[in-house]
PDB file of C-alpha atoms in Angstrom:
ATOM      1  CA  MET Q   1      29.560   5.520  60.071  1.00 61.00           C
ATOM      2  CA  GLN Q   2      27.199   3.424  62.524  1.00 59.00           C
ATOM      3  CA  GLN Q   3      26.832  -0.123  62.552  1.00 60.00           C
ATOM      4  CA  ARG Q   4      23.199  -1.303  62.324  1.00 57.00           C
ATOM      5  CA  PRO Q   5      22.417  -3.499  65.341  1.00 56.00           C
ATOM      6  CA  THR Q   6      21.901  -7.217  64.023  1.00 67.00           C
ATOM      7  CA  LYS Q   7      18.362  -8.296  64.388  1.00 77.00           C
ATOM      8  CA  THR Q   8      17.785 -11.477  66.739  1.00 83.00           C
ATOM      9  CA  TYR Q   9      15.351 -14.234  65.787  1.00 84.00           C
ATOM     10  CA  THR Q  10      13.510 -16.604  67.648  1.00 88.00           C
ATOM     11  CA  PRO Q  11      14.418 -20.335  66.770  1.00 88.00           C
ATOM     12  CA  THR Q  12      11.136 -20.607  64.823  1.00 91.00           C
ATOM     13  CA  GLU Q  13      11.734 -17.492  62.843  1.00 92.00           C
ATOM     14  CA  ALA Q  14      15.387 -18.435  62.335  1.00 91.00           C
ATOM     15  CA  LEU Q  15      14.207 -22.020  61.059  1.00 93.00           C
ATOM     16  CA  GLN Q  16      12.136 -20.209  58.168  1.00 93.00           C
ATOM     17  CA  LYS Q  17      14.721 -17.823  57.209  1.00 93.00           C
ATOM     18  CA  ILE Q  18      17.531 -20.577  57.044  1.00 93.00           C
ATOM     19  CA  ALA Q  19      15.456 -22.766  55.088  1.00 93.00           C
ATOM     20  CA  ALA Q  20      14.893 -20.275  52.412  1.00 93.00           C
ATOM     21  CA  PHE Q  21      18.681 -19.563  52.559  1.00 93.00           C
ATOM     22  CA  CYS Q  22      19.190 -23.256  51.852  1.00 92.00           C
ATOM     23  CA  THR Q  23      16.462 -23.595  49.353  1.00 93.00           C
ATOM     24  CA  TYR Q  24      18.100 -20.779  47.214  1.00 92.00           C
ATOM     25  CA  GLN Q  25      21.513 -22.557  46.804  1.00 91.00           C
ATOM     26  CA  GLU Q  26      23.424 -25.384  48.122  1.00 94.00           C
ATOM     27  CA  ARG Q  27      24.894 -24.770  51.519  1.00 94.00           C
ATOM     28  CA  ASN Q  28      27.342 -26.791  54.147  1.00 94.00           C
ATOM     29  CA  GLN Q  29      26.864 -27.156  57.653  1.00 94.00           C
ATOM     30  CA  ARG Q  30      29.485 -24.519  58.510  1.00 94.00           C
ATOM     31  CA  GLU Q  31      28.001 -21.591  56.500  1.00 93.00           C
ATOM     32  CA  VAL Q  32      24.358 -22.462  57.890  1.00 94.00           C
ATOM     33  CA  ALA Q  33      26.143 -22.566  61.463  1.00 93.00           C
ATOM     34  CA  GLU Q  34      27.488 -19.019  60.980  1.00 93.00           C
ATOM     35  CA  LYS Q  35      24.262 -17.627  59.541  1.00 93.00           C
ATOM     36  CA  LEU Q  36      22.446 -18.978  62.501  1.00 93.00           C
ATOM     37  CA  ARG Q  37      24.750 -17.481  65.037  1.00 92.00           C
ATOM     38  CA  SER Q  38      24.501 -14.024  63.277  1.00 92.00           C
ATOM     39  CA  TYR Q  39      20.621 -14.608  63.895  1.00 91.00           C
ATOM     40  CA  GLY Q  40      21.535 -14.592  67.530  1.00 91.00           C
ATOM     41  CA  LEU Q  41      21.082 -18.327  68.162  1.00 91.00           C
ATOM     42  CA  ASP Q  42      23.308 -20.199  70.667  1.00 90.00           C
ATOM     43  CA  GLU Q  43      25.111 -23.406  69.679  1.00 91.00           C
ATOM     44  CA  ASP Q  44      22.247 -25.836  70.801  1.00 92.00           C
ATOM     45  CA  GLU Q  45      19.650 -24.044  69.079  1.00 92.00           C
ATOM     46  CA  ALA Q  46      21.667 -23.705  65.787  1.00 93.00           C
ATOM     47  CA  GLY Q  47      22.594 -27.535  66.090  1.00 94.00           C
ATOM     48  CA  GLU Q  48      18.806 -28.396  66.481  1.00 95.00           C
ATOM     49  CA  ILE Q  49      17.934 -26.489  63.460  1.00 95.00           C
ATOM     50  CA  ILE Q  50      20.922 -27.829  61.263  1.00 95.00           C
ATOM     51  CA  ILE Q  51      19.525 -31.451  62.284  1.00 95.00           C
ATOM     52  CA  ARG Q  52      16.214 -30.646  61.113  1.00 95.00           C
ATOM     53  CA  LEU Q  53      17.469 -29.134  57.936  1.00 95.00           C
ATOM     54  CA  SER Q  54      19.385 -32.162  57.228  1.00 95.00           C
ATOM     55  CA  ARG Q  55      16.478 -34.758  58.163  1.00 95.00           C
ATOM     56  CA  GLU Q  56      14.267 -32.593  55.842  1.00 95.00           C
ATOM     57  CA  LYS Q  57      16.953 -32.727  53.117  1.00 94.00           C
ATOM     58  CA  LEU Q  58      17.372 -28.977  52.716  1.00 94.00           C
ATOM     59  CA  LEU Q  59      21.173 -29.530  54.031  1.00 95.00           C
ATOM     60  CA  ASP Q  60      23.161 -32.242  52.535  1.00 95.00           C
ATOM     61  CA  GLU Q  61      26.894 -32.272  52.645  1.00 95.00           C
ATOM     62  CA  GLU Q  62      27.362 -34.641  49.990  1.00 95.00           C
ATOM     63  CA  ARG Q  63      25.027 -32.969  47.618  1.00 96.00           C
ATOM     64  CA  TYR Q  64      27.027 -29.800  48.271  1.00 96.00           C
ATOM     65  CA  ALA Q  65      30.313 -31.358  47.453  1.00 96.00           C
ATOM     66  CA  LYS Q  66      28.920 -32.628  44.133  1.00 96.00           C
ATOM     67  CA  SER Q  67      27.207 -29.064  43.319  1.00 95.00           C
ATOM     68  CA  PHE Q  68      30.653 -27.421  44.267  1.00 96.00           C
ATOM     69  CA  VAL Q  69      32.848 -29.732  42.319  1.00 96.00           C
ATOM     70  CA  ARG Q  70      30.532 -29.368  39.296  1.00 95.00           C
ATOM     71  CA  GLY Q  71      30.453 -25.572  39.562  1.00 93.00           C
ATOM     72  CA  LYS Q  72      34.216 -25.037  39.853  1.00 95.00           C
ATOM     73  CA  TYR Q  73      35.502 -27.490  37.263  1.00 92.00           C
ATOM     74  CA  ARG Q  74      32.903 -26.530  34.647  1.00 92.00           C
ATOM     75  CA  GLN Q  75      32.447 -22.881  35.169  1.00 93.00           C
ATOM     76  CA  LYS Q  76      35.869 -21.546  36.760  1.00 94.00           C
ATOM     77  CA  LYS Q  77      37.786 -24.558  35.119  1.00 95.00           C
ATOM     78  CA  TRP Q  78      39.766 -25.416  38.474  1.00 96.00           C
ATOM     79  CA  GLY Q  79      41.684 -28.289  38.745  1.00 96.00           C
ATOM     80  CA  ARG Q  80      41.323 -31.241  41.217  1.00 97.00           C
ATOM     81  CA  ARG Q  81      44.011 -30.207  43.815  1.00 97.00           C
ATOM     82  CA  ARG Q  82      42.448 -26.649  44.119  1.00 97.00           C
ATOM     83  CA  ILE Q  83      38.764 -28.187  44.503  1.00 97.00           C
ATOM     84  CA  GLN Q  84      39.840 -30.484  47.026  1.00 97.00           C
ATOM     85  CA  GLN Q  85      41.727 -27.808  48.818  1.00 97.00           C
ATOM     86  CA  GLU Q  86      38.569 -25.581  48.875  1.00 96.00           C
ATOM     87  CA  LEU Q  87      36.449 -28.251  50.122  1.00 96.00           C
ATOM     88  CA  LYS Q  88      38.630 -29.203  53.035  1.00 96.00           C
ATOM     89  CA  GLN Q  89      38.760 -25.430  54.061  1.00 95.00           C
ATOM     90  CA  LYS Q  90      34.897 -25.491  54.098  1.00 94.00           C
ATOM     91  CA  GLY Q  91      35.131 -28.177  56.605  1.00 93.00           C
ATOM     92  CA  LEU Q  92      33.530 -31.353  54.499  1.00 95.00           C
ATOM     93  CA  SER Q  93      34.609 -34.820  55.440  1.00 95.00           C
ATOM     94  CA  ASP Q  94      36.794 -36.920  53.268  1.00 96.00           C
ATOM     95  CA  TYR Q  95      34.016 -39.104  52.348  1.00 96.00           C
ATOM     96  CA  CYS Q  96      31.994 -36.053  51.035  1.00 96.00           C
ATOM     97  CA  ILE Q  97      34.872 -34.755  49.117  1.00 96.00           C
ATOM     98  CA  LYS Q  98      35.544 -38.066  47.401  1.00 97.00           C
ATOM     99  CA  ALA Q  99      31.880 -38.320  46.533  1.00 96.00           C
ATOM    100  CA  GLY Q 100      32.298 -34.825  45.166  1.00 96.00           C
ATOM    101  CA  MET Q 101      35.250 -35.494  42.975  1.00 96.00           C
ATOM    102  CA  LYS Q 102      33.384 -38.383  41.346  1.00 96.00           C
ATOM    103  CA  GLU Q 103      31.621 -35.798  39.236  1.00 94.00           C
ATOM    104  CA  ILE Q 104      34.906 -34.815  37.225  1.00 94.00           C
ATOM    105  CA  ASP Q 105      34.735 -36.520  34.006  1.00 91.00           C
ATOM    106  CA  GLY Q 106      38.347 -37.289  33.002  1.00 87.00           C
ATOM    107  CA  ASP Q 107      38.099 -36.279  29.365  1.00 90.00           C
ATOM    108  CA  GLU Q 108      36.258 -32.874  30.038  1.00 92.00           C
ATOM    109  CA  TYR Q 109      38.789 -32.145  32.695  1.00 94.00           C
ATOM    110  CA  TYR Q 110      41.601 -32.689  30.268  1.00 94.00           C
ATOM    111  CA  GLN Q 111      39.812 -30.753  27.711  1.00 94.00           C
ATOM    112  CA  ASN Q 112      39.450 -27.803  30.426  1.00 95.00           C
ATOM    113  CA  LEU Q 113      42.995 -28.055  31.130  1.00 95.00           C
ATOM    114  CA  THR Q 114      44.168 -27.779  27.334  1.00 95.00           C
ATOM    115  CA  SER Q 115      41.584 -24.726  26.750  1.00 94.00           C
ATOM    116  CA  LEU Q 116      42.981 -23.022  29.642  1.00 95.00           C
ATOM    117  CA  LEU Q 117      46.401 -23.510  28.255  1.00 95.00           C
ATOM    118  CA  GLU Q 118      45.843 -22.465  24.904  1.00 94.00           C
ATOM    119  CA  LYS Q 119      44.038 -19.229  26.070  1.00 95.00           C
ATOM    120  CA  LYS Q 120      46.589 -18.281  28.454  1.00 94.00           C
ATOM    121  CA  ASP Q 121      49.490 -19.107  25.852  1.00 92.00           C
ATOM    122  CA  ALA Q 122      47.882 -16.770  23.307  1.00 93.00           C
ATOM    123  CA  GLN Q 123      48.025 -14.020  26.034  1.00 93.00           C
ATOM    124  CA  GLU Q 124      51.345 -14.623  27.454  1.00 88.00           C
ATOM    125  CA  LYS Q 125      53.940 -11.788  26.389  1.00 90.00           C
ATOM    126  CA  GLU Q 126      56.944 -13.768  27.375  1.00 84.00           C
ATOM    127  CA  ARG Q 127      59.140 -14.708  24.513  1.00 87.00           C
ATOM    128  CA  HIS Q 128      62.002 -16.745  25.984  1.00 90.00           C
ATOM    129  CA  PRO Q 129      60.652 -20.294  25.556  1.00 88.00           C
ATOM    130  CA  ALA Q 130      61.758 -21.781  28.916  1.00 90.00           C
ATOM    131  CA  LYS Q 131      60.335 -18.762  31.041  1.00 92.00           C
ATOM    132  CA  ARG Q 132      57.367 -18.883  28.881  1.00 91.00           C
ATOM    133  CA  ARG Q 133      56.655 -22.785  29.820  1.00 92.00           C
ATOM    134  CA  GLN Q 134      57.575 -21.850  33.423  1.00 94.00           C
ATOM    135  CA  LYS Q 135      54.863 -19.213  33.477  1.00 94.00           C
ATOM    136  CA  LEU Q 136      52.120 -21.296  31.846  1.00 95.00           C
ATOM    137  CA  THR Q 137      53.026 -24.085  34.189  1.00 95.00           C
ATOM    138  CA  GLN Q 138      52.793 -21.699  37.319  1.00 96.00           C
ATOM    139  CA  PHE Q 139      49.481 -20.570  36.037  1.00 96.00           C
ATOM    140  CA  LEU Q 140      47.899 -23.966  35.635  1.00 97.00           C
ATOM    141  CA  THR Q 141      49.380 -24.969  39.007  1.00 97.00           C
ATOM    142  CA  LEU Q 142      47.588 -22.239  40.660  1.00 97.00           C
ATOM    143  CA  LYS Q 143      44.403 -23.255  39.150  1.00 96.00           C
ATOM    144  CA  GLY Q 144      44.826 -26.681  40.789  1.00 97.00           C
ATOM    145  CA  TYR Q 145      45.927 -28.912  37.974  1.00 97.00           C
ATOM    146  CA  GLU Q 146      48.384 -31.735  38.435  1.00 96.00           C
ATOM    147  CA  GLN Q 147      51.876 -31.627  37.294  1.00 96.00           C
ATOM    148  CA  ASP Q 148      51.820 -34.821  35.115  1.00 96.00           C
ATOM    149  CA  LEU Q 149      48.895 -33.539  33.132  1.00 95.00           C
ATOM    150  CA  ILE Q 150      50.173 -29.965  32.813  1.00 95.00           C
ATOM    151  CA  ARG Q 151      53.496 -31.496  31.431  1.00 95.00           C
ATOM    152  CA  MET Q 152      51.436 -33.712  28.972  1.00 94.00           C
ATOM    153  CA  ALA Q 153      49.258 -30.532  27.705  1.00 93.00           C
ATOM    154  CA  LEU Q 154      52.515 -28.397  27.128  1.00 93.00           C
ATOM    155  CA  GLU Q 155      53.817 -31.150  25.102  1.00 91.00           C
ATOM    156  CA  ASP Q 156      50.482 -31.583  23.168  1.00 88.00           C
ATOM    157  CA  LEU Q 157      50.701 -27.924  22.430  1.00 83.00           C
ATOM    158  CA  GLY Q 158      54.069 -28.136  21.245  1.00 81.00           C
ATOM    159  CA  LYS Q 159      56.069 -26.833  24.222  1.00 73.00           C
ATOM    160  CA  PRO Q 160      58.481 -29.355  25.085  1.00 71.00           C
ATOM    161  CA  PRO Q 161      60.942 -29.187  28.011  1.00 71.00           C
ATOM    162  CA  GLU Q 162      63.883 -27.243  27.334  1.00 61.00           C
ATOM    163  CA  ASP Q 163      67.420 -28.397  28.319  1.00 47.00           C
ATOM    164  CA  GLU Q 164      67.801 -26.428  31.520  1.00 44.00           C
ATOM    165  CA  ASP Q 165      71.552 -25.764  31.016  1.00 40.00           C
ATOM    166  CA  GLU Q 166      70.991 -23.805  27.824  1.00 44.00           C
ATOM    167  CA  ALA Q 167      67.383 -22.422  28.451  1.00 43.00           C
ATOM    168  CA  TYR Q 168      68.489 -19.262  30.361  1.00 45.00           C
ATOM    169  CA  GLU Q 169      71.284 -18.384  27.927  1.00 44.00           C
ATOM    170  CA  ASP Q 170      70.309 -15.517  25.769  1.00 41.00           C
TER     171      ASP Q 170
END
């Protein structure tokens, strides 16, 4: 299978393409820089374009963080820990991450957690109470929710912690 040669663009052509790329959806600087490199631009040319996009408000890290947080916690129902981890991996500053995290409404956040828990509880096949609780906790932890909130939601659902000594006796 042959690989298509990548097309290179002049800085002017690249600016037009990347402006459309940023207009379509919120982007962060790392994504834009990678895309510009794929257009065959060097670091200096890419840097100048990124500065221009920022000046023209087509590229805004804080706005990106807010949009990312809203999408992940409303659509995918991710928890704070996972959202923060993803934003760090994307190379956003602590300031932008904190600004983005302010988009989370506490009541809606807890409602997301409980609805995820109820849905997973209905699907879970494990019968043993302690093992079932452990599986539910693991699922919510992977989604990025905090342990104290998970514990509270499990208790609200009527799944109090078992006495560990008798939990695994069958």
